[in-house]
mmCIF file of C-alpha atoms in Angstrom:
data_model
loop_
_atom_site.group_PDB
_atom_site.id
_atom_site.type_symbol
_atom_site.label_atom_id
_atom_site.label_comp_id
_atom_site.label_asym_id
_atom_site.label_seq_id
_atom_site.Cartn_x
_atom_site.Cartn_y
_atom_site.Cartn_z
ATOM 1 C CA MET A 1 42.990 198.203 -104.865
ATOM 2 C CA PRO A 2 45.602 196.770 -107.275
ATOM 3 C CA THR A 3 46.873 193.267 -106.654
ATOM 4 C CA ILE A 4 50.390 193.114 -105.235
ATOM 5 C CA ALA A 5 51.719 189.653 -105.976
ATOM 6 C CA ALA A 6 54.456 188.080 -103.894
ATOM 7 C CA SER A 7 57.162 185.916 -105.446
ATOM 8 C CA SER A 8 57.438 182.289 -104.428
ATOM 9 C CA GLY A 9 60.423 183.206 -102.255
ATOM 10 C CA LEU A 10 58.525 185.908 -100.406
ATOM 11 C CA ALA A 11 55.467 183.696 -100.095
ATOM 12 C CA ALA A 12 57.593 180.960 -98.536
ATOM 13 C CA ALA A 13 59.185 183.491 -96.182
ATOM 14 C CA ARG A 14 55.737 184.731 -95.125
ATOM 15 C CA GLY A 15 54.903 181.135 -94.258
ATOM 16 C CA GLU A 16 57.727 181.201 -91.709
ATOM 17 C CA PHE A 17 55.688 183.555 -89.502
ATOM 18 C CA ASP A 18 52.740 182.403 -87.401
ATOM 19 C CA GLY A 19 51.582 186.007 -86.989
ATOM 20 C CA GLY A 20 51.506 188.938 -89.356
ATOM 21 C CA ARG A 21 47.860 189.560 -90.153
ATOM 22 C CA ASP A 22 46.839 192.894 -88.582
ATOM 23 C CA TYR A 23 50.430 193.468 -87.437
ATOM 24 C CA LEU A 24 51.735 196.727 -88.889
ATOM 25 C CA ALA A 25 54.503 197.438 -86.396
ATOM 26 C CA ALA A 26 57.750 195.948 -87.674
ATOM 27 C CA CYS A 27 59.183 199.434 -87.145
ATOM 28 C CA THR A 28 58.531 198.922 -83.409
ATOM 29 C CA VAL A 29 59.449 195.270 -83.009
ATOM 30 C CA GLY A 30 59.630 192.427 -85.493
ATOM 31 C CA LEU A 31 57.872 189.094 -85.165
ATOM 32 C CA PRO A 32 59.841 185.895 -84.503
ATOM 33 C CA THR A 33 60.032 183.329 -87.245
ATOM 34 C CA ARG A 34 59.051 179.749 -86.582
ATOM 35 C CA ALA A 35 62.711 178.769 -86.798
ATOM 36 C CA THR A 36 63.653 181.406 -84.215
ATOM 37 C CA ARG A 37 60.966 180.160 -81.860
ATOM 38 C CA ARG A 38 62.123 176.559 -82.249
ATOM 39 C CA ALA A 39 65.755 177.477 -81.663
ATOM 40 C CA VAL A 40 65.064 179.526 -78.533
ATOM 41 C CA LEU A 41 62.730 176.935 -77.046
ATOM 42 C CA ALA A 42 65.173 174.125 -77.774
ATOM 43 C CA ASP A 43 67.935 176.068 -76.050
ATOM 44 C CA LEU A 44 65.726 176.778 -73.034
ATOM 45 C CA ASP A 45 64.783 173.124 -72.785
ATOM 46 C CA ALA A 46 68.413 172.030 -73.016
ATOM 47 C CA SER A 47 69.520 174.585 -70.427
ATOM 48 C CA ALA A 48 66.683 173.684 -68.074
ATOM 49 C CA ALA A 49 67.798 170.057 -68.348
ATOM 50 C CA GLY A 50 71.333 171.049 -67.347
ATOM 51 C CA ARG A 51 72.840 170.967 -70.834
ATOM 52 C CA PRO A 52 73.573 174.540 -71.947
ATOM 53 C CA ASP A 53 75.763 174.430 -75.065
ATOM 54 C CA LEU A 54 78.386 177.189 -74.934
ATOM 55 C CA ALA A 55 79.969 176.117 -78.205
ATOM 56 C CA ALA A 56 76.598 176.416 -79.916
ATOM 57 C CA TYR A 57 76.155 179.890 -78.435
ATOM 58 C CA CYS A 58 79.440 181.078 -79.905
ATOM 59 C CA ALA A 59 78.610 179.453 -83.230
ATOM 60 C CA ALA A 60 75.288 181.341 -83.304
ATOM 61 C CA VAL A 61 77.120 184.613 -82.652
ATOM 62 C CA GLU A 62 79.618 184.045 -85.445
ATOM 63 C CA ARG A 63 76.921 182.829 -87.828
ATOM 64 C CA SER A 64 74.904 185.964 -87.095
ATOM 65 C CA ARG A 65 77.948 188.167 -87.655
ATOM 66 C CA ALA A 66 78.626 186.582 -91.042
ATOM 67 C CA LEU A 67 74.987 186.782 -92.112
ATOM 68 C CA PHE A 68 74.701 190.448 -91.194
ATOM 69 C CA ALA A 69 77.927 191.151 -93.063
ATOM 70 C CA SER A 70 76.429 189.552 -96.172
ATOM 71 C CA LEU A 71 73.254 191.608 -95.796
ATOM 72 C CA VAL A 72 75.180 194.910 -95.810
ATOM 73 C CA GLY A 73 77.874 193.913 -98.286
ATOM 74 C CA VAL A 74 81.062 193.816 -96.205
ATOM 75 C CA GLY A 75 83.332 191.123 -94.858
ATOM 76 C CA ALA A 76 82.652 189.633 -91.430
ATOM 77 C CA GLU A 77 85.984 191.038 -90.216
ATOM 78 C CA ARG A 78 84.420 194.514 -90.478
ATOM 79 C CA VAL A 79 81.532 193.647 -88.132
ATOM 80 C CA ALA A 80 81.406 193.953 -84.338
ATOM 81 C CA ILE A 81 78.557 192.536 -82.297
ATOM 82 C CA GLY A 82 76.747 194.008 -79.333
ATOM 83 C CA SER A 83 73.344 194.495 -77.795
ATOM 84 C CA GLN A 84 72.575 198.222 -78.127
ATOM 85 C CA THR A 85 73.177 200.838 -80.811
ATOM 86 C CA SER A 86 73.891 203.564 -78.253
ATOM 87 C CA VAL A 87 76.918 201.615 -77.007
ATOM 88 C CA ALA A 88 78.267 201.432 -80.551
ATOM 89 C CA ALA A 89 77.632 205.152 -81.059
ATOM 90 C CA GLY A 90 79.525 205.832 -77.838
ATOM 91 C CA MET A 91 82.571 204.030 -79.223
ATOM 92 C CA VAL A 92 82.374 206.136 -82.376
ATOM 93 C CA ALA A 93 82.261 209.240 -80.159
ATOM 94 C CA SER A 94 85.519 208.083 -78.588
ATOM 95 C CA ALA A 95 87.212 208.434 -81.981
ATOM 96 C CA LEU A 96 86.448 212.149 -82.265
ATOM 97 C CA PRO A 97 88.748 214.904 -81.031
ATOM 98 C CA HIS A 98 87.582 217.068 -78.159
ATOM 99 C CA GLY A 99 85.302 219.862 -79.337
ATOM 100 C CA ALA A 100 84.594 218.226 -82.702
ATOM 101 C CA GLU A 101 81.427 219.072 -84.597
ATOM 102 C CA VAL A 102 78.819 216.345 -85.125
ATOM 103 C CA LEU A 103 75.991 216.962 -87.586
ATOM 104 C CA VAL A 104 72.713 215.087 -87.016
ATOM 105 C CA PRO A 105 69.195 215.429 -88.459
ATOM 106 C CA GLU A 106 66.546 217.309 -86.544
ATOM 107 C CA GLY A 107 64.370 214.916 -84.561
ATOM 108 C CA GLU A 108 66.880 212.065 -84.849
ATOM 109 C CA PHE A 109 66.429 209.019 -82.605
ATOM 110 C CA SER A 110 68.013 209.761 -79.239
ATOM 111 C CA SER A 111 70.223 206.650 -79.113
ATOM 112 C CA LEU A 112 72.165 208.096 -82.032
ATOM 113 C CA VAL A 113 72.397 211.594 -80.550
ATOM 114 C CA LEU A 114 72.839 211.312 -76.780
ATOM 115 C CA PRO A 115 76.151 209.389 -76.899
ATOM 116 C CA PHE A 116 77.684 212.463 -78.554
ATOM 117 C CA VAL A 117 75.897 214.999 -76.356
ATOM 118 C CA HIS A 118 77.087 213.219 -73.210
ATOM 119 C CA SER A 119 80.471 211.989 -74.422
ATOM 120 C CA GLY A 120 82.391 214.203 -72.004
ATOM 121 C CA ARG A 121 84.481 215.359 -74.952
ATOM 122 C CA GLY A 122 82.846 218.747 -75.454
ATOM 123 C CA LEU A 123 81.457 217.730 -78.824
ATOM 124 C CA VAL A 124 79.348 220.305 -80.642
ATOM 125 C CA VAL A 125 76.169 218.594 -81.846
ATOM 126 C CA ARG A 126 74.550 220.571 -84.651
ATOM 127 C CA THR A 127 71.190 219.743 -86.263
ATOM 128 C CA ALA A 128 69.710 220.309 -89.715
ATOM 129 C CA PRO A 129 66.642 219.035 -91.596
ATOM 130 C CA LEU A 130 67.172 215.531 -92.947
ATOM 131 C CA ALA A 131 66.106 216.554 -96.445
ATOM 132 C CA ASP A 132 68.935 219.135 -96.555
ATOM 133 C CA LEU A 133 71.481 217.357 -94.390
ATOM 134 C CA ALA A 134 74.051 217.014 -97.174
ATOM 135 C CA ALA A 135 73.956 220.760 -97.810
ATOM 136 C CA HIS A 136 74.745 221.450 -94.139
ATOM 137 C CA VAL A 137 78.025 219.515 -94.081
ATOM 138 C CA ARG A 138 80.809 222.091 -93.807
ATOM 139 C CA PRO A 139 84.598 222.141 -93.391
ATOM 140 C CA SER A 140 84.268 222.155 -89.590
ATOM 141 C CA THR A 141 82.128 218.988 -89.567
ATOM 142 C CA THR A 142 83.989 215.974 -88.193
ATOM 143 C CA LEU A 143 81.156 213.442 -88.252
ATOM 144 C CA VAL A 144 77.732 213.164 -89.856
ATOM 145 C CA ALA A 145 75.476 210.776 -87.901
ATOM 146 C CA PHE A 146 72.035 209.919 -89.265
ATOM 147 C CA SER A 147 69.431 207.189 -89.552
ATOM 148 C CA ILE A 148 68.972 206.134 -93.152
ATOM 149 C CA VAL A 149 65.263 205.689 -92.336
ATOM 150 C CA GLN A 150 63.809 207.977 -89.704
ATOM 151 C CA SER A 151 61.978 206.263 -86.867
ATOM 152 C CA ALA A 152 59.363 208.962 -86.251
ATOM 153 C CA THR A 153 58.453 209.718 -89.854
ATOM 154 C CA GLY A 154 59.661 206.854 -92.031
ATOM 155 C CA GLU A 155 61.513 209.371 -94.210
ATOM 156 C CA VAL A 156 64.365 207.820 -96.183
ATOM 157 C CA ALA A 157 67.586 209.819 -96.295
ATOM 158 C CA ASP A 158 69.498 210.608 -99.464
ATOM 159 C CA ALA A 159 72.387 208.505 -98.195
ATOM 160 C CA ALA A 160 74.472 208.865 -101.346
ATOM 161 C CA ALA A 161 74.317 212.667 -101.199
ATOM 162 C CA ILE A 162 75.187 212.693 -97.497
ATOM 163 C CA ALA A 163 78.135 210.353 -98.018
ATOM 164 C CA ALA A 164 79.388 212.441 -100.954
ATOM 165 C CA ALA A 165 79.122 215.705 -98.998
ATOM 166 C CA ALA A 166 80.941 214.158 -96.042
ATOM 167 C CA ALA A 167 83.700 212.867 -98.326
ATOM 168 C CA ALA A 168 84.100 216.325 -99.874
ATOM 169 C CA HIS A 169 84.872 217.720 -96.411
ATOM 170 C CA ASP A 170 86.773 214.652 -95.160
ATOM 171 C CA ALA A 171 84.114 214.055 -92.510
ATOM 172 C CA LEU A 172 83.365 210.677 -91.007
ATOM 173 C CA THR A 173 79.917 209.107 -91.428
ATOM 174 C CA LEU A 174 77.810 207.062 -89.020
ATOM 175 C CA CYS A 175 74.631 205.521 -90.434
ATOM 176 C CA ASP A 176 71.973 203.956 -88.199
ATOM 177 C CA ALA A 177 70.312 201.259 -90.305
ATOM 178 C CA THR A 178 68.022 199.837 -87.618
ATOM 179 C CA GLN A 179 64.888 200.944 -89.490
ATOM 180 C CA ALA A 180 66.274 199.825 -92.849
ATOM 181 C CA VAL A 181 68.115 196.505 -92.987
ATOM 182 C CA GLY A 182 65.468 193.882 -93.591
ATOM 183 C CA TRP A 183 63.569 195.797 -96.274
ATOM 184 C CA LEU A 184 66.013 198.391 -97.657
ATOM 185 C CA ARG A 185 69.405 197.431 -99.023
ATOM 186 C CA VAL A 186 72.181 199.245 -97.153
ATOM 187 C CA GLU A 187 75.743 199.222 -98.476
ATOM 188 C CA ALA A 188 77.865 199.535 -95.360
ATOM 189 C CA SER A 189 80.995 200.275 -97.383
ATOM 190 C CA LEU A 190 79.583 203.736 -98.168
ATOM 191 C CA PHE A 191 79.979 204.768 -94.527
ATOM 192 C CA ASP A 192 82.648 204.743 -91.859
ATOM 193 C CA ALA A 193 80.251 203.082 -89.446
ATOM 194 C CA VAL A 194 76.858 201.420 -89.657
ATOM 195 C CA VAL A 195 74.922 200.492 -86.523
ATOM 196 C CA CYS A 196 71.880 198.237 -86.597
ATOM 197 C CA HIS A 197 69.758 196.616 -83.921
ATOM 198 C CA ALA A 198 68.204 193.456 -85.357
ATOM 199 C CA TYR A 199 64.988 193.237 -83.318
ATOM 200 C CA LYS A 200 62.909 195.282 -85.754
ATOM 201 C CA TRP A 201 63.004 194.510 -89.476
ATOM 202 C CA LEU A 202 65.364 191.540 -89.091
ATOM 203 C CA CYS A 203 62.941 189.897 -86.639
ATOM 204 C CA ALA A 204 65.632 188.812 -84.172
ATOM 205 C CA PRO A 205 65.200 188.780 -80.393
ATOM 206 C CA ARG A 206 66.068 192.070 -78.721
ATOM 207 C CA GLY A 207 69.688 192.139 -77.611
ATOM 208 C CA VAL A 208 71.408 191.627 -80.978
ATOM 209 C CA SER A 209 73.076 194.619 -82.608
ATOM 210 C CA PHE A 210 75.861 195.086 -85.118
ATOM 211 C CA LEU A 211 78.484 197.725 -85.883
ATOM 212 C CA THR A 212 80.494 197.898 -89.095
ATOM 213 C CA VAL A 213 83.640 200.028 -89.134
ATOM 214 C CA SER A 214 85.903 201.316 -91.876
ATOM 215 C CA GLU A 215 89.665 200.981 -91.563
ATOM 216 C CA ARG A 216 90.166 204.700 -90.978
ATOM 217 C CA LEU A 217 87.573 204.805 -88.192
ATOM 218 C CA ALA A 218 88.796 201.587 -86.585
ATOM 219 C CA ALA A 219 92.294 203.094 -86.391
ATOM 220 C CA ARG A 220 90.913 206.004 -84.345
ATOM 221 C CA MET A 221 88.348 204.206 -82.225
ATOM 222 C CA SER A 222 89.004 202.912 -78.715
ATOM 223 C CA PRO A 223 87.600 199.543 -77.596
ATOM 224 C CA LEU A 224 86.041 201.182 -74.545
ATOM 225 C CA ASN A 225 83.820 198.217 -73.769
ATOM 226 C CA ALA A 226 86.444 195.534 -74.286
ATOM 227 C CA GLY A 227 85.817 192.382 -72.317
ATOM 228 C CA TRP A 228 86.660 188.745 -72.763
ATOM 229 C CA TYR A 229 84.764 188.500 -76.057
ATOM 230 C CA ALA A 230 86.903 191.262 -77.584
ATOM 231 C CA GLY A 231 89.933 189.027 -77.301
ATOM 232 C CA ASP A 232 91.398 187.380 -80.365
ATOM 233 C CA ASP A 233 90.578 184.058 -78.688
ATOM 234 C CA PRO A 234 87.697 184.855 -76.314
ATOM 235 C CA TRP A 235 87.984 181.670 -74.263
ATOM 236 C CA SER A 236 91.654 182.442 -73.588
ATOM 237 C CA SER A 237 90.855 186.064 -72.694
ATOM 238 C CA CYS A 238 88.827 185.608 -69.543
ATOM 239 C CA TYR A 239 91.353 186.751 -66.920
ATOM 240 C CA GLY A 240 93.844 189.497 -66.315
ATOM 241 C CA ALA A 241 95.081 192.489 -68.266
ATOM 242 C CA GLU A 242 97.414 190.676 -70.641
ATOM 243 C CA VAL A 243 94.755 189.969 -73.235
ATOM 244 C CA GLU A 244 95.485 190.188 -76.941
ATOM 245 C CA LEU A 245 92.510 191.919 -78.547
ATOM 246 C CA ALA A 246 91.222 190.754 -81.912
ATOM 247 C CA PRO A 247 93.016 192.393 -84.853
ATOM 248 C CA ASP A 248 89.782 193.254 -86.670
ATOM 249 C CA ALA A 249 86.380 194.709 -85.723
ATOM 250 C CA ARG A 250 85.903 191.919 -83.191
ATOM 251 C CA ARG A 251 87.940 193.960 -80.725
ATOM 252 C CA PHE A 252 84.893 196.208 -80.475
ATOM 253 C CA ASP A 253 82.638 193.277 -79.572
ATOM 254 C CA VAL A 254 80.509 193.437 -76.458
ATOM 255 C CA SER A 255 79.936 190.150 -74.656
ATOM 256 C CA PRO A 256 76.935 188.639 -76.467
ATOM 257 C CA ALA A 257 73.507 187.903 -75.074
ATOM 258 C CA TRP A 258 73.747 184.228 -75.972
ATOM 259 C CA GLN A 259 70.096 183.265 -76.085
ATOM 260 C CA ALA A 260 69.257 186.282 -78.219
ATOM 261 C CA PHE A 261 71.842 185.229 -80.810
ATOM 262 C CA VAL A 262 70.470 181.683 -80.788
ATOM 263 C CA GLY A 263 67.213 183.196 -82.026
ATOM 264 C CA ALA A 264 68.877 185.741 -84.300
ATOM 265 C CA ALA A 265 70.815 183.308 -86.483
ATOM 266 C CA PRO A 266 67.769 181.613 -88.079
ATOM 267 C CA ALA A 267 66.042 184.961 -88.566
ATOM 268 C CA LEU A 268 69.075 186.406 -90.321
ATOM 269 C CA GLU A 269 69.327 183.273 -92.459
ATOM 270 C CA LEU A 270 65.799 183.877 -93.700
ATOM 271 C CA PHE A 271 66.481 187.469 -94.733
ATOM 272 C CA ALA A 272 69.887 186.682 -96.226
ATOM 273 C CA ALA A 273 68.194 184.132 -98.500
ATOM 274 C CA LEU A 274 65.653 186.618 -99.884
ATOM 275 C CA ASP A 275 66.065 188.754 -102.985
ATOM 276 C CA PRO A 276 66.515 192.255 -101.519
ATOM 277 C CA ALA A 277 64.964 193.911 -104.577
ATOM 278 C CA GLU A 278 61.836 191.764 -104.289
ATOM 279 C CA LEU A 279 61.522 192.408 -100.570
ATOM 280 C CA TYR A 280 61.946 196.149 -101.123
ATOM 281 C CA ALA A 281 59.305 196.167 -103.861
ATOM 282 C CA HIS A 282 56.908 194.151 -101.705
ATOM 283 C CA ALA A 283 57.215 196.313 -98.588
ATOM 284 C CA THR A 284 57.209 199.668 -100.351
ATOM 285 C CA GLY A 285 54.445 198.543 -102.709
ATOM 286 C CA LEU A 286 52.117 197.764 -99.803
ATOM 287 C CA ALA A 287 53.036 201.058 -98.151
ATOM 288 C CA ALA A 288 52.373 202.948 -101.394
ATOM 289 C CA ALA A 289 48.962 201.287 -101.767
ATOM 290 C CA PHE A 290 48.054 202.264 -98.209
ATOM 291 C CA ARG A 291 49.344 205.801 -98.751
ATOM 292 C CA THR A 292 47.239 206.145 -101.918
ATOM 293 C CA GLY A 293 44.143 204.836 -100.165
ATOM 294 C CA LEU A 294 44.620 207.355 -97.375
ATOM 295 C CA GLY A 295 45.245 210.188 -99.840
ATOM 296 C CA LEU A 296 48.789 210.881 -98.667
ATOM 297 C CA ALA A 297 51.428 212.359 -100.939
ATOM 298 C CA ARG A 298 54.117 210.104 -102.319
ATOM 299 C CA PRO A 299 57.482 210.609 -100.549
ATOM 300 C CA GLU A 300 60.604 211.550 -102.478
ATOM 301 C CA ARG A 301 62.063 208.120 -101.704
ATOM 302 C CA ALA A 302 59.833 205.097 -101.202
ATOM 303 C CA SER A 303 59.503 203.800 -97.648
ATOM 304 C CA ALA A 304 57.988 200.752 -95.967
ATOM 305 C CA ILE A 305 56.850 203.041 -93.138
ATOM 306 C CA VAL A 306 53.864 205.369 -93.497
ATOM 307 C CA THR A 307 53.178 208.133 -90.984
ATOM 308 C CA TRP A 308 50.645 210.947 -90.887
ATOM 309 C CA ASP A 309 49.533 213.666 -88.479
ATOM 310 C CA ASP A 310 47.521 212.245 -85.597
ATOM 311 C CA PRO A 311 48.099 214.682 -82.715
ATOM 312 C CA GLU A 312 45.280 213.360 -80.531
ATOM 313 C CA GLY A 313 45.919 209.722 -81.357
ATOM 314 C CA CYS A 314 42.461 209.263 -82.858
ATOM 315 C CA ASP A 315 43.576 207.304 -85.913
ATOM 316 C CA LEU A 316 45.845 205.091 -83.830
ATOM 317 C CA ALA A 317 42.887 204.388 -81.557
ATOM 318 C CA ARG A 318 40.756 203.427 -84.580
ATOM 319 C CA LEU A 319 43.406 201.015 -85.801
ATOM 320 C CA THR A 320 43.768 199.513 -82.332
ATOM 321 C CA ALA A 321 40.000 199.134 -81.941
ATOM 322 C CA ALA A 322 39.946 197.189 -85.206
ATOM 323 C CA GLY A 323 42.533 194.748 -83.860
ATOM 324 C CA ILE A 324 45.416 196.230 -85.849
ATOM 325 C CA THR A 325 48.769 196.672 -84.128
ATOM 326 C CA ALA A 326 50.249 200.023 -85.150
ATOM 327 C CA SER A 327 52.172 202.722 -83.316
ATOM 328 C CA GLY A 328 52.363 206.458 -82.754
ATOM 329 C CA ARG A 329 55.439 208.664 -82.600
ATOM 330 C CA SER A 330 55.863 212.441 -82.219
ATOM 331 C CA GLY A 331 52.187 213.195 -82.792
ATOM 332 C CA ARG A 332 51.961 210.941 -85.839
ATOM 333 C CA ALA A 333 50.299 207.599 -86.467
ATOM 334 C CA ARG A 334 52.699 205.029 -87.889
ATOM 335 C CA VAL A 335 52.252 201.776 -89.781
ATOM 336 C CA ALA A 336 54.844 199.529 -91.375
ATOM 337 C CA PHE A 337 54.595 196.804 -94.005
ATOM 338 C CA HIS A 338 56.925 193.832 -93.992
ATOM 339 C CA VAL A 339 57.400 190.373 -95.491
ATOM 340 C CA PHE A 340 54.615 188.896 -93.323
ATOM 341 C CA ASN A 341 52.058 191.456 -94.564
ATOM 342 C CA ASP A 342 49.984 191.415 -97.739
ATOM 343 C CA VAL A 343 47.346 193.503 -99.500
ATOM 344 C CA ASP A 344 44.660 192.313 -97.083
ATOM 345 C CA ASP A 345 46.489 194.167 -94.322
ATOM 346 C CA VAL A 346 46.314 197.324 -96.435
ATOM 347 C CA ASP A 347 42.555 196.871 -96.931
ATOM 348 C CA LEU A 348 41.907 196.156 -93.266
ATOM 349 C CA ALA A 349 43.847 199.229 -92.114
ATOM 350 C CA LEU A 350 42.119 201.509 -94.610
ATOM 351 C CA ALA A 351 38.705 200.148 -93.591
ATOM 352 C CA ALA A 352 39.512 200.797 -89.926
ATOM 353 C CA LEU A 353 40.257 204.416 -90.843
ATOM 354 C CA GLY A 354 37.053 204.769 -92.866
ATOM 355 C CA HIS A 355 38.655 204.648 -96.317
#
């Protein structure tokens, strides 16, 4: 097994996690950093003592918004916050004309598909293989919605080709980056919308999601879930119908899960401070070493997620019996390699599988 060295920055980041050894499931749920744990516990202690800090909650939300914006290369004014990607996808569906065609990959994660199927707008949801998705964009396509990294298989989409094909037909694009941001650089400006839940690769508590919107999509999209936090000044927007909504993407905000954002801000700070190229090389390098040891073919585009046929769940059971946390999806075993993993995790997983 070749040595895969981590930079000093990645080594320091790994030291921010108490767990990690034998944990190959960042694609299911990330692990909290030490700073996240401290922040959440401190907030719980303060609240239990009768001193919840609402100003600190709002500061954590805005800090998280700005950090996510920096991670995907757009301004914070382009970012809305929420708690679920399906809610964001539902708002995108509201921007489409009745009967519009939506193109999605076969086997796409349901939270990105069902909001269009059940929009009540008569949308036509058409599917095509992810590998050929760009070729299936046609003049009648209004929106292409896809995960840049597929949850079930770990396959990485040719995002540039999809964006170019959509642009050629003046179609909107919605990219789900939940399985990407945190190990794969995503440029949100390439798409009309990017949705991302931060509880996986960004290691935030569940309940923190983001939506970036382009100007042309924002002009068409309705703030269906507008509440007090969608107001230009949230604390002056708590009552009545005469509320001035924020002039930017904040008007699409959903009232934040405060405690989740308290934990998210330090996690996002950690990832925003890392060199994305180094993190990508680390995660995909470990995955490639595992794939080679298992005798699996190299994918067209490198991924931090490795999956293989395991219809009876036998390999997943072997990993579990060896104390390794992995997952199974759609008849496939699935492992993921992140900043808190190293080459020893590769060796341990291969040994558990008899390789």
